[in-house]
C-alpha cells in the first residue's frame, strides 16, 4: 500500500482523513510533533504528503519549500486561504495540488488517487516498489537512476519523465503530444525542440548502459520504444 503522511494540526480532521484513506488501502501516518516535521518526512519517506498551511511554528509553505530541497515527494496543500495568490504561492514553492477548506473527503480521495496514478503509474500496485522494470531495465522513481546489468546512470528530471513514459508504453508508438505533456512544467517553456533534445540525451544515457537503437522516431507520429529489441 502507498504511504501517505498527513501534516495537520486539527487532530479531528487528521484522524478523519486517516480513516478515509485507510479504508482505501493507503498506509497513513499523522505528524504529531510539529517541531520535527522535516525529520519525520526523512524517516518515514512518504510517497505523498497532505499538508495544512496553518501549522504551529512554521507554515505549510515553509515546509513545502524545505521538503522540495531534499525530496520530490508529491505534496497536496490544504488551506482555508482561498485567494488565487495563496494558491499560486504554494504551487510555486513546490506543491502539486491545493485544496480549499472545508473540503469533502470524496474530493480529497479523488485528488490523492489522481496524484498517485500520475506520479507512480496507474499499474503500480505496491507502494514499496521504487522501480519501474522491463526486461532488466530498471528506473528508480525516487532518485531518477536508470539501472541495467550492473550499470547505472543519473537522469535529469526531463529524461526521467520521458523514460517513465517509454517504459510504461513500450512497443507502441507514443505521440509527440503525449511526450510534450510529460515534459510540461509551470516554470519552463516546453516546445518540440525541447522534446527532441531530451530524447537525444536519453538515447545517449541508454547507450552508456549498452542499450542502443531502442528509441525509434516515427515521422509524423512520434516515438517508439522497442523493448522487444532487448534481451530478457
Short mmCIF file of C-alpha atoms in Angstrom, two decimals:
data_model
loop_
_atom_site.label_atom_id
_atom_site.label_comp_id
_atom_site.label_asym_id
_atom_site.label_seq_id
_atom_site.Cartn_x
_atom_site.Cartn_y
_atom_site.Cartn_z
CA UNK A 1 0.00 0.00 0.00
CA UNK A 2 1.12 3.55 -0.68
CA UNK A 3 2.47 5.54 2.25
CA UNK A 4 0.81 8.90 2.92
CA UNK A 5 1.79 11.44 5.59
CA UNK A 6 -0.80 13.87 6.98
CA UNK A 7 0.59 17.12 8.43
CA UNK A 8 -2.46 18.73 10.03
CA UNK A 9 -2.79 20.30 13.49
CA UNK A 10 -6.57 19.82 13.58
CA UNK A 11 -6.44 16.38 15.17
CA UNK A 12 -10.08 15.54 14.41
CA UNK A 13 -9.63 16.36 10.72
CA UNK A 14 -6.33 14.50 10.57
CA UNK A 15 -7.95 11.38 12.05
CA UNK A 16 -10.88 11.67 9.63
CA UNK A 17 -8.50 11.87 6.66
CA UNK A 18 -6.55 8.91 8.02
CA UNK A 19 -9.69 6.81 8.40
CA UNK A 20 -10.96 7.58 4.91
CA UNK A 21 -7.64 6.86 3.21
CA UNK A 22 -7.02 3.67 5.17
CA UNK A 23 -10.41 2.42 4.01
CA UNK A 24 -8.94 2.58 0.53
CA UNK A 25 -5.80 0.63 1.46
CA UNK A 26 -3.43 3.56 1.97
CA UNK A 27 -0.99 3.46 4.88
CA UNK A 28 -1.33 6.76 6.71
CA UNK A 29 0.98 8.44 9.23
CA UNK A 30 -0.14 11.55 11.16
CA UNK A 31 2.54 14.02 12.24
CA UNK A 32 2.16 14.87 15.91
CA UNK A 33 5.42 16.67 16.69
CA UNK A 34 5.37 19.88 14.66
CA UNK A 35 8.87 20.80 15.76
CA UNK A 36 10.26 17.85 13.82
CA UNK A 37 8.27 17.83 10.61
CA UNK A 38 11.27 17.57 8.27
CA UNK A 39 12.86 14.83 10.34
CA UNK A 40 9.69 12.76 10.22
CA UNK A 41 9.45 13.15 6.44
CA UNK A 42 13.04 11.93 6.10
CA UNK A 43 12.47 8.94 8.40
CA UNK A 44 9.03 7.84 7.15
CA UNK A 45 9.73 8.54 3.47
CA UNK A 46 6.06 9.00 2.47
CA UNK A 47 5.04 8.71 -1.16
CA UNK A 48 2.54 11.55 -0.80
CA UNK A 49 2.10 14.36 1.76
CA UNK A 50 -1.17 16.08 2.65
CA UNK A 51 -0.25 19.29 4.50
CA UNK A 52 -2.16 22.19 6.01
CA UNK A 53 -0.90 25.75 5.56
CA UNK A 54 -1.58 26.98 9.10
CA UNK A 55 0.71 24.90 11.29
CA UNK A 56 2.47 25.54 14.60
CA UNK A 57 5.99 27.04 14.46
CA UNK A 58 6.19 27.34 10.64
CA UNK A 59 3.52 27.36 7.96
CA UNK A 60 3.00 24.73 5.30
CA UNK A 61 4.61 26.84 2.58
CA UNK A 62 7.83 26.95 4.59
CA UNK A 63 7.85 23.17 4.96
CA UNK A 64 6.92 22.72 1.31
CA UNK A 65 9.95 24.74 0.24
CA UNK A 66 12.23 22.89 2.68
CA UNK A 67 10.99 19.44 1.67
CA UNK A 68 11.45 20.28 -2.01
CA UNK A 69 15.17 20.80 -1.44
CA UNK A 70 15.53 17.17 -0.40
CA UNK A 71 12.65 15.27 -1.97
CA UNK A 72 10.35 15.09 -4.98
CA UNK A 73 7.52 13.56 -2.94
CA UNK A 74 4.15 14.94 -4.16
CA UNK A 75 2.54 17.44 -1.77
CA UNK A 76 -1.15 18.33 -1.58
CA UNK A 77 -1.75 21.56 0.34
CA UNK A 78 -4.99 22.08 2.26
CA UNK A 79 -5.95 25.56 3.43
CA UNK A 80 -8.82 27.90 4.25
CA UNK A 81 -6.93 30.57 2.30
CA UNK A 82 -8.82 30.74 -0.97
CA UNK A 83 -7.22 33.57 -2.93
CA UNK A 84 -5.51 32.94 -6.25
CA UNK A 85 -2.25 34.35 -4.88
CA UNK A 86 -2.22 31.91 -1.96
CA UNK A 87 -2.68 29.00 -4.32
CA UNK A 88 -0.07 30.29 -6.78
CA UNK A 89 2.46 30.80 -3.97
CA UNK A 90 2.06 27.24 -2.71
CA UNK A 91 2.38 25.80 -6.21
CA UNK A 92 5.49 27.88 -6.92
CA UNK A 93 7.06 26.61 -3.69
CA UNK A 94 6.61 23.02 -4.84
CA UNK A 95 3.05 21.91 -4.05
CA UNK A 96 1.45 19.55 -6.57
CA UNK A 97 -2.15 20.41 -5.71
CA UNK A 98 -4.16 22.77 -3.48
CA UNK A 99 -7.48 22.03 -1.78
CA UNK A 100 -9.53 24.78 -0.16
CA UNK A 101 -11.08 24.07 3.24
CA UNK A 102 -13.66 22.97 4.05
CA UNK A 103 -13.41 20.13 1.55
CA UNK A 104 -15.25 16.87 1.10
CA UNK A 105 -13.43 13.62 1.70
CA UNK A 106 -14.60 12.50 -1.73
CA UNK A 107 -12.70 15.36 -3.38
CA UNK A 108 -9.61 14.68 -1.27
CA UNK A 109 -9.67 10.99 -2.14
CA UNK A 110 -10.06 11.75 -5.84
CA UNK A 111 -7.07 14.10 -5.77
CA UNK A 112 -4.96 11.59 -3.85
CA UNK A 113 -5.83 8.83 -6.31
CA UNK A 114 -5.12 11.09 -9.29
CA UNK A 115 -1.74 12.16 -7.89
CA UNK A 116 -0.72 8.57 -7.18
CA UNK A 117 -1.72 7.49 -10.70
CA UNK A 118 0.06 10.41 -12.31
CA UNK A 119 3.35 10.11 -10.46
CA UNK A 120 3.66 6.41 -9.74
CA UNK A 121 1.79 4.87 -12.66
CA UNK A 122 -1.71 3.50 -12.81
CA UNK A 123 -0.48 -0.07 -12.53
CA UNK A 124 1.94 0.44 -9.63
CA UNK A 125 0.07 -1.60 -7.03
CA UNK A 126 2.84 -1.94 -4.46
CA UNK A 127 3.89 1.32 -2.79
CA UNK A 128 7.13 -0.13 -1.52
CA UNK A 129 8.23 -0.73 -5.11
CA UNK A 130 10.67 2.02 -6.05
CA UNK A 131 11.26 0.68 -9.54
CA UNK A 132 9.61 0.54 -12.94
CA UNK A 133 11.20 -2.52 -14.54
CA UNK A 134 11.12 -4.02 -18.02
CA UNK A 135 13.46 -6.78 -19.24
CA UNK A 136 16.17 -5.94 -16.74
CA UNK A 137 16.00 -2.18 -17.34
CA UNK A 138 15.09 -0.56 -14.01
CA UNK A 139 14.04 3.03 -13.39
CA UNK A 140 14.11 4.26 -9.79
CA UNK A 141 11.12 6.58 -9.28
CA UNK A 142 12.69 8.34 -6.29
CA UNK A 143 16.23 9.20 -7.32
CA UNK A 144 15.95 9.19 -11.15
CA UNK A 145 18.58 6.47 -11.58
CA UNK A 146 18.42 4.06 -14.50
CA UNK A 147 19.98 0.60 -13.95
CA UNK A 148 20.83 -2.18 -16.39
CA UNK A 149 23.07 -5.23 -15.93
CA UNK A 150 25.09 -3.79 -13.07
CA UNK A 151 25.49 -0.33 -14.60
CA UNK A 152 23.63 2.84 -13.69
CA UNK A 153 23.23 6.39 -14.94
CA UNK A 154 21.69 9.50 -13.43
CA UNK A 155 18.82 11.04 -15.39
CA UNK A 156 17.69 14.64 -15.35
CA UNK A 157 14.09 15.38 -14.44
CA UNK A 158 13.06 15.59 -18.09
CA UNK A 159 14.98 12.46 -19.09
CA UNK A 160 13.30 10.64 -16.21
CA UNK A 161 9.85 11.80 -17.30
CA UNK A 162 10.43 10.55 -20.83
CA UNK A 163 11.95 7.25 -19.69
CA UNK A 164 8.96 6.61 -17.46
CA UNK A 165 6.53 7.14 -20.35
CA UNK A 166 8.61 4.92 -22.65
CA UNK A 167 8.75 2.07 -20.11
CA UNK A 168 5.03 2.27 -19.42
CA UNK A 169 4.16 2.33 -23.13
CA UNK A 170 6.81 0.08 -24.64
CA UNK A 171 6.50 -1.40 -28.14
CA UNK A 172 3.83 1.07 -29.19
CA UNK A 173 4.00 4.45 -30.89
CA UNK A 174 3.83 7.34 -28.42
CA UNK A 175 2.73 10.65 -29.89
CA UNK A 176 4.86 13.76 -29.52
CA UNK A 177 1.88 15.40 -27.81
CA UNK A 178 1.90 12.78 -25.05
CA UNK A 179 5.63 13.22 -24.52
CA UNK A 180 5.38 17.02 -24.55
CA UNK A 181 2.68 16.79 -21.89
CA UNK A 182 5.02 14.66 -19.76
CA UNK A 183 7.68 17.37 -20.04
CA UNK A 184 5.31 20.24 -19.30
CA UNK A 185 6.44 22.41 -16.39
CA UNK A 186 4.88 25.58 -14.98
CA UNK A 187 8.27 27.28 -14.87
CA UNK A 188 9.69 26.26 -18.24
CA UNK A 189 8.61 26.74 -21.82
CA UNK A 190 8.37 23.35 -23.50
CA UNK A 191 8.36 23.08 -27.28
CA UNK A 192 9.08 20.47 -29.92
CA UNK A 193 12.79 21.26 -29.85
CA UNK A 194 12.88 20.65 -26.08
CA UNK A 195 11.45 17.19 -26.70
CA UNK A 196 13.92 16.39 -29.46
CA UNK A 197 16.90 17.49 -27.35
CA UNK A 198 15.82 15.46 -24.34
CA UNK A 199 15.10 12.33 -26.39
CA UNK A 200 18.59 12.62 -27.89
CA UNK A 201 20.14 12.96 -24.43
CA UNK A 202 18.16 9.99 -23.18
CA UNK A 203 19.43 7.90 -26.10
CA UNK A 204 22.94 8.84 -25.02
CA UNK A 205 22.28 7.75 -21.43
CA UNK A 206 20.89 4.43 -22.65
CA UNK A 207 23.96 3.95 -24.84
CA UNK A 208 26.21 4.23 -21.77
CA UNK A 209 24.31 1.24 -20.39
CA UNK A 210 24.92 -0.68 -23.58
CA UNK A 211 21.39 -0.17 -24.91
CA UNK A 212 21.23 1.29 -28.42
CA UNK A 213 18.63 1.59 -31.13
CA UNK A 214 15.58 1.06 -28.91
CA UNK A 215 14.10 4.55 -29.35
CA UNK A 216 12.87 5.00 -32.91
CA UNK A 217 11.49 8.16 -34.48
CA UNK A 218 8.22 7.60 -36.30
CA UNK A 219 7.97 10.51 -38.70
CA UNK A 220 4.72 12.41 -38.31
CA UNK A 221 3.61 10.21 -35.42
CA UNK A 222 6.04 10.28 -32.51
CA UNK A 223 8.44 7.77 -30.99
CA UNK A 224 8.57 4.02 -30.48
CA UNK A 225 10.43 2.42 -27.56
CA UNK A 226 11.23 -1.04 -28.89
CA UNK A 227 11.59 -3.07 -25.74
CA UNK A 228 11.27 -6.18 -27.89
CA UNK A 229 14.79 -5.47 -29.20
CA UNK A 230 16.25 -6.06 -25.73
CA UNK A 231 17.04 -9.48 -24.35
CA UNK A 232 15.45 -10.81 -21.18
#
